[in-house]
Structures are given as structure tokens and as C-alpha cells.
Amino acid sequence: MPPLSMMSKMVFTSLLRVLETRYNLQTSRNISFSEMLGIFLYILGTAAKVSQCRERFQRSGSTISRYFAIVLEKVLRIF
């Protein structure tokens, strides 16, 4: 099975759609749905630290942590 960072575009889009429609993942004016999910999957797929994500996504540590937690909450509701 490929790592999460190698997820196909179709699977990424499907997961994003499920989180939006069934689990009410909401965008903010500063960050898109896809970037939220990208941050979440990047951390899971690479075991990256917040400092590494800050550099990769050009976001503050608090923003990375906040949106990781939001997406995690939605993903856990799936199960």
C-alpha cells in the first residue's frame, strides 16, 4: 500500500467530499478544505513535526495544529 503522501487524486477528492458533506468540514477564509486535508495527511504520512509543516505549508504552528485537530476530529467520526 502506498504511503498517504502518495494518495491518488481520486481518493483524496473522495475523502475530501465525504468530510465536507457528511462530517461538515468547513473551510475558513484563510485556508481551503484541500489544504486542511493536505496538512493532516502530510503529518500522518511522514510523521512530520509541526515545525516541518510550518515550513512546507507556510503557515504558523498554531494554524497547523488547529486544522490538524479539526480534520482529525472529522476523520474519527467516520469510525
PDB file of C-alpha atoms in Angstrom:
ATOM      1  CA  MET A   1       0.000   0.000   0.000  1.00  0.00           C
ATOM      2  CA  PRO A   2       1.472   3.415  -0.907  1.00  0.00           C
ATOM      3  CA  PRO A   3       2.135   5.976   1.822  1.00  0.00           C
ATOM      4  CA  LEU A   4      -0.558   8.581   2.483  1.00  0.00           C
ATOM      5  CA  SER A   5       1.521  11.216   0.722  1.00  0.00           C
ATOM      6  CA  MET A   6       1.155   9.132  -2.445  1.00  0.00           C
ATOM      7  CA  MET A   7      -2.646   9.017  -2.295  1.00  0.00           C
ATOM      8  CA  SER A   8      -4.271   9.221  -5.707  1.00  0.00           C
ATOM      9  CA  LYS A   9      -6.072  12.403  -6.635  1.00  0.00           C
ATOM     10  CA  MET A  10      -9.359  10.495  -6.932  1.00  0.00           C
ATOM     11  CA  VAL A  11      -9.093   9.054  -3.408  1.00  0.00           C
ATOM     12  CA  PHE A  12      -8.039  12.439  -1.985  1.00  0.00           C
ATOM     13  CA  THR A  13     -11.009  14.142  -3.663  1.00  0.00           C
ATOM     14  CA  SER A  14     -13.422  11.442  -2.484  1.00  0.00           C
ATOM     15  CA  LEU A  15     -12.209  11.693   1.105  1.00  0.00           C
ATOM     16  CA  LEU A  16     -12.433  15.461   0.947  1.00  0.00           C
ATOM     17  CA  ARG A  17     -16.004  15.295  -0.358  1.00  0.00           C
ATOM     18  CA  VAL A  18     -17.051  12.866   2.401  1.00  0.00           C
ATOM     19  CA  LEU A  19     -15.526  15.079   5.098  1.00  0.00           C
ATOM     20  CA  GLU A  20     -17.285  18.136   3.660  1.00  0.00           C
ATOM     21  CA  THR A  21     -20.725  16.664   3.065  1.00  0.00           C
ATOM     22  CA  ARG A  22     -21.187  14.044   5.776  1.00  0.00           C
ATOM     23  CA  TYR A  23     -18.962  15.372   8.542  1.00  0.00           C
ATOM     24  CA  ASN A  24     -19.328  19.110   7.978  1.00  0.00           C
ATOM     25  CA  LEU A  25     -15.683  20.015   7.423  1.00  0.00           C
ATOM     26  CA  GLN A  26     -15.869  23.763   6.980  1.00  0.00           C
ATOM     27  CA  THR A  27     -13.419  25.986   5.191  1.00  0.00           C
ATOM     28  CA  SER A  28     -12.238  29.261   6.615  1.00  0.00           C
ATOM     29  CA  ARG A  29     -11.426  32.438   4.773  1.00  0.00           C
ATOM     30  CA  ASN A  30      -7.715  31.694   5.235  1.00  0.00           C
ATOM     31  CA  ILE A  31      -7.382  28.002   4.390  1.00  0.00           C
ATOM     32  CA  SER A  32      -9.104  25.692   1.918  1.00  0.00           C
ATOM     33  CA  PHE A  33     -10.580  22.237   2.535  1.00  0.00           C
ATOM     34  CA  SER A  34      -7.878  20.657   0.422  1.00  0.00           C
ATOM     35  CA  GLU A  35      -5.060  22.380   2.324  1.00  0.00           C
ATOM     36  CA  MET A  36      -6.548  21.265   5.663  1.00  0.00           C
ATOM     37  CA  LEU A  37      -6.664  17.683   4.459  1.00  0.00           C
ATOM     38  CA  GLY A  38      -3.214  18.024   2.890  1.00  0.00           C
ATOM     39  CA  ILE A  39      -1.719  19.141   6.208  1.00  0.00           C
ATOM     40  CA  PHE A  40      -3.424  16.262   8.008  1.00  0.00           C
ATOM     41  CA  LEU A  41      -2.254  13.644   5.511  1.00  0.00           C
ATOM     42  CA  TYR A  42       1.258  15.089   5.341  1.00  0.00           C
ATOM     43  CA  ILE A  43       1.648  14.753   9.114  1.00  0.00           C
ATOM     44  CA  LEU A  44       0.264  11.204   9.128  1.00  0.00           C
ATOM     45  CA  GLY A  45       2.163  10.087   6.047  1.00  0.00           C
ATOM     46  CA  THR A  46       5.555  11.462   7.036  1.00  0.00           C
ATOM     47  CA  ALA A  47       5.346  11.697  10.843  1.00  0.00           C
ATOM     48  CA  ALA A  48       6.319  15.338  10.346  1.00  0.00           C
ATOM     49  CA  LYS A  49       6.585  17.723  13.249  1.00  0.00           C
ATOM     50  CA  VAL A  50       4.664  20.979  13.336  1.00  0.00           C
ATOM     51  CA  SER A  51       7.894  22.859  12.595  1.00  0.00           C
ATOM     52  CA  GLN A  52       8.345  20.871   9.366  1.00  0.00           C
ATOM     53  CA  CYS A  53       4.743  21.561   8.361  1.00  0.00           C
ATOM     54  CA  ARG A  54       5.176  25.267   9.088  1.00  0.00           C
ATOM     55  CA  GLU A  55       7.949  25.390   6.540  1.00  0.00           C
ATOM     56  CA  ARG A  56       6.231  23.235   3.923  1.00  0.00           C
ATOM     57  CA  PHE A  57       2.803  24.917   4.086  1.00  0.00           C
ATOM     58  CA  GLN A  58       3.974  28.417   5.081  1.00  0.00           C
ATOM     59  CA  ARG A  59       1.532  28.542   7.996  1.00  0.00           C
ATOM     60  CA  SER A  60       2.006  29.264  11.691  1.00  0.00           C
ATOM     61  CA  GLY A  61       2.396  26.416  14.146  1.00  0.00           C
ATOM     62  CA  SER A  62      -0.937  27.260  15.758  1.00  0.00           C
ATOM     63  CA  THR A  63      -2.682  27.146  12.372  1.00  0.00           C
ATOM     64  CA  ILE A  64      -1.130  23.758  11.580  1.00  0.00           C
ATOM     65  CA  SER A  65      -2.144  22.369  14.985  1.00  0.00           C
ATOM     66  CA  ARG A  66      -5.671  23.794  14.846  1.00  0.00           C
ATOM     67  CA  TYR A  67      -6.509  22.414  11.409  1.00  0.00           C
ATOM     68  CA  PHE A  68      -4.844  19.063  12.069  1.00  0.00           C
ATOM     69  CA  ALA A  69      -7.082  18.701  15.139  1.00  0.00           C
ATOM     70  CA  ILE A  70     -10.197  19.736  13.205  1.00  0.00           C
ATOM     71  CA  VAL A  71      -9.599  17.198  10.439  1.00  0.00           C
ATOM     72  CA  LEU A  72      -8.661  14.503  12.982  1.00  0.00           C
ATOM     73  CA  GLU A  73     -11.965  15.040  14.773  1.00  0.00           C
ATOM     74  CA  LYS A  74     -13.875  14.617  11.497  1.00  0.00           C
ATOM     75  CA  VAL A  75     -11.920  11.512  10.479  1.00  0.00           C
ATOM     76  CA  LEU A  76     -12.507   9.896  13.876  1.00  0.00           C
ATOM     77  CA  ARG A  77     -16.243  10.438  13.470  1.00  0.00           C
ATOM     78  CA  ILE A  78     -16.124   8.194  10.392  1.00  0.00           C
ATOM     79  CA  PHE A  79     -15.313   5.263  12.664  1.00  0.00           C
TER      80      PHE A  79
END
